[in-house]
Coordinates of C-alpha atoms in Angstrom, one line a residue:
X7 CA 30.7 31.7 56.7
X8 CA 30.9 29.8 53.7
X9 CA 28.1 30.2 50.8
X10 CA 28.4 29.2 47.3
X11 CA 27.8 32.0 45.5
X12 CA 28.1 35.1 47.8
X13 CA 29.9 35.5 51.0
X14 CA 28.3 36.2 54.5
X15 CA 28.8 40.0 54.2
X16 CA 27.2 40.4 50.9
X17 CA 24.1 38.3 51.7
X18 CA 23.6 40.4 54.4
X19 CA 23.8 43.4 52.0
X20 CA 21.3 41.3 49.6
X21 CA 19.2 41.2 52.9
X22 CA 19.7 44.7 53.7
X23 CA 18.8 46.0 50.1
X24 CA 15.7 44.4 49.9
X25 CA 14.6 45.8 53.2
X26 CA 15.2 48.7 51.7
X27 CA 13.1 47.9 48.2
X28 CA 10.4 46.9 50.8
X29 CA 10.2 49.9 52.8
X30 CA 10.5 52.2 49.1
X31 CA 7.3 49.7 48.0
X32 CA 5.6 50.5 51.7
X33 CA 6.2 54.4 50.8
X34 CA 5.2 53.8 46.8
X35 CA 1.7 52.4 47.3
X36 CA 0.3 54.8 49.5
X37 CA -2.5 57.4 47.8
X38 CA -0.3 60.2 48.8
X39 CA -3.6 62.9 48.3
X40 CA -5.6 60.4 50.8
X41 CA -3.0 59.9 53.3
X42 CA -1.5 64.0 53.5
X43 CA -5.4 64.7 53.9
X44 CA -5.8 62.9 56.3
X45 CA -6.7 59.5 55.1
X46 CA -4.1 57.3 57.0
X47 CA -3.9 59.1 60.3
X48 CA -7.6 58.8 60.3
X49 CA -7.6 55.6 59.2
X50 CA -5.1 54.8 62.3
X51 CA -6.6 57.0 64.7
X52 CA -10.4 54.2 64.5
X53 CA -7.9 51.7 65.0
X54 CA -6.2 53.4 68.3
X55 CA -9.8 54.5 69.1
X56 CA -10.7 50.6 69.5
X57 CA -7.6 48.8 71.0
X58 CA -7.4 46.3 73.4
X59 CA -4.6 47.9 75.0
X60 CA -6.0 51.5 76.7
X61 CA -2.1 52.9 76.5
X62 CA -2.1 52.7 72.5
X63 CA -5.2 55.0 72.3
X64 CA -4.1 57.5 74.9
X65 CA -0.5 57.7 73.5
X66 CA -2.2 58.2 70.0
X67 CA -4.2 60.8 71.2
X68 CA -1.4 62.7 73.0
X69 CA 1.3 62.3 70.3
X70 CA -0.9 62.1 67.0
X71 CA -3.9 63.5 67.0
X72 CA -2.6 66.6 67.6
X73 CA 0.1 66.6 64.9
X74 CA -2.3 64.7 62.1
X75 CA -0.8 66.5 59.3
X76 CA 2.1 66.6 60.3
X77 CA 2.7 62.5 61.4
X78 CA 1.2 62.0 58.1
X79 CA 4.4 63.4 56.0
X80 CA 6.7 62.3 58.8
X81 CA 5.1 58.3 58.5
X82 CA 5.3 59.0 54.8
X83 CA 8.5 60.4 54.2
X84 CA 10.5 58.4 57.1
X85 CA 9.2 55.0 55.1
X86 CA 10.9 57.0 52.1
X87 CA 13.8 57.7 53.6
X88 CA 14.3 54.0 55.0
X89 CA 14.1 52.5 52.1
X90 CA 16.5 54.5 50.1
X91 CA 19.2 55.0 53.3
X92 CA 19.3 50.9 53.3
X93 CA 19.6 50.5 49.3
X94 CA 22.3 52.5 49.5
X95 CA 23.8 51.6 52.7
X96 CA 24.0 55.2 54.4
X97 CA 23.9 55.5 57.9
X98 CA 23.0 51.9 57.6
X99 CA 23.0 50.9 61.3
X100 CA 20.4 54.3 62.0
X101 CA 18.1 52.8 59.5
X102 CA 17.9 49.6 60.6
X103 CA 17.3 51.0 64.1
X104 CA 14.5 53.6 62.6
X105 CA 12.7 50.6 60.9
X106 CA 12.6 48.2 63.2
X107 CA 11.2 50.7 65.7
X108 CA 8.5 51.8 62.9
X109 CA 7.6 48.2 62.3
X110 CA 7.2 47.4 65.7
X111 CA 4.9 50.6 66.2
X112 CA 3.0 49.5 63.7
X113 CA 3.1 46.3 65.4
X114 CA 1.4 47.2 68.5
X115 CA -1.1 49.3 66.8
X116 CA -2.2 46.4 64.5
X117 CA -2.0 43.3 67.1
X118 CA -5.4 42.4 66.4
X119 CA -5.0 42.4 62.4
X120 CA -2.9 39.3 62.3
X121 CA -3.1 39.4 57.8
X122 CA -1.1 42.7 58.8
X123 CA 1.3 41.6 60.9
X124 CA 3.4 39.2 59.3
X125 CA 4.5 42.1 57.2
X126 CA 5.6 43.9 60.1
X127 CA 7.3 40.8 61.7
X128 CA 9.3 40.0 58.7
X129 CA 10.6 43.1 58.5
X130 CA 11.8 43.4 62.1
X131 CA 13.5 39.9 61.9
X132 CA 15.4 41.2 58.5
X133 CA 15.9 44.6 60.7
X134 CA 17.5 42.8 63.2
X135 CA 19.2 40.6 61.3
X136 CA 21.0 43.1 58.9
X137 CA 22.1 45.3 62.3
X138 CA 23.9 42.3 63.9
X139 CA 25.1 40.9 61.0
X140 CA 26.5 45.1 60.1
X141 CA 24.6 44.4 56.5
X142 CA 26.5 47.7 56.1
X143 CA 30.6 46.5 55.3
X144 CA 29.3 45.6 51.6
X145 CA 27.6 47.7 49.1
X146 CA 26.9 50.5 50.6
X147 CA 27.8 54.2 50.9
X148 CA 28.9 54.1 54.7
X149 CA 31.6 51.6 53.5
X150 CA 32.5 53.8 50.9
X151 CA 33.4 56.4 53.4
X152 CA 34.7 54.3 56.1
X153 CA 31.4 54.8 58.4
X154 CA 30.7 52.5 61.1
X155 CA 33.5 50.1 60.7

């Protein structure tokens, strides 16, 4: 692939970083004291409560509701740890995996807010974009030690 400034392999690295940026921003913004107290799984859990779809609400309440605290770090923290495993390329192709299964989680549980989803649809398209196109051979840690090759 020919480009004028960068190659194919480090656009997809430019691709895969600001993913990464994006999911840091996604973990950045959030009122950490709301959401560990219960804030965003509550906030969630009215959402589940009133889907179209009767599976979302009964998988929510057998997976989350029971766990509130506890999905609220691991929400939290796995949008943390997305975001700085794909700025710095390690274990690149887990992350992209991780984060496009988040996105299209959050996907399902937000069909009905369509201003929400074309967050989450962007970032699934640059998910699977950077995993095919192994945004990972550039820039990144997992190059550095010869990961994933």
């Amino acid at each position: 692939m020919q480009t004028i400034w960068l190659g194919g392999a480090e656009w997809q690295a430019v691709l895969r970083i600001g993913l990464g940026l994006w999911w840091l921003e996604s973990w950045r913004h959030k009122d950490k004291k709301t959401w560990f107290t219960g804030g965003g799984i509550g906030w969630a859990a009215g959402i589940a409560e009133k889907h179209r779809w009767s599976v979302v609400s009964r998988g929510f309440d057998s997976v989350v509701k029971p766990r509130q605290r506890l999905m609220a770090y691991v929400v939290a923290y796995a949008e943390l740890a997305l975001g700085l495993g794909l700025i710095a390329g390690f274990l690149t192709p887990i992350a992209l995996v991780g984060g496009l299964v988040l996105n299209l989680i959050y996907l399902v549980l937000m069909i009905h807010d369509w201003a929400e989803q074309g967050q989450n649809l962007m970032m699934a398209l640059i998910s699977a974009v950077a995993f095919f196109g192994m945004s990972w051979q550039v820039w990144s840690v997992d190059n550095a030690l010869g990961l994933f090759l």
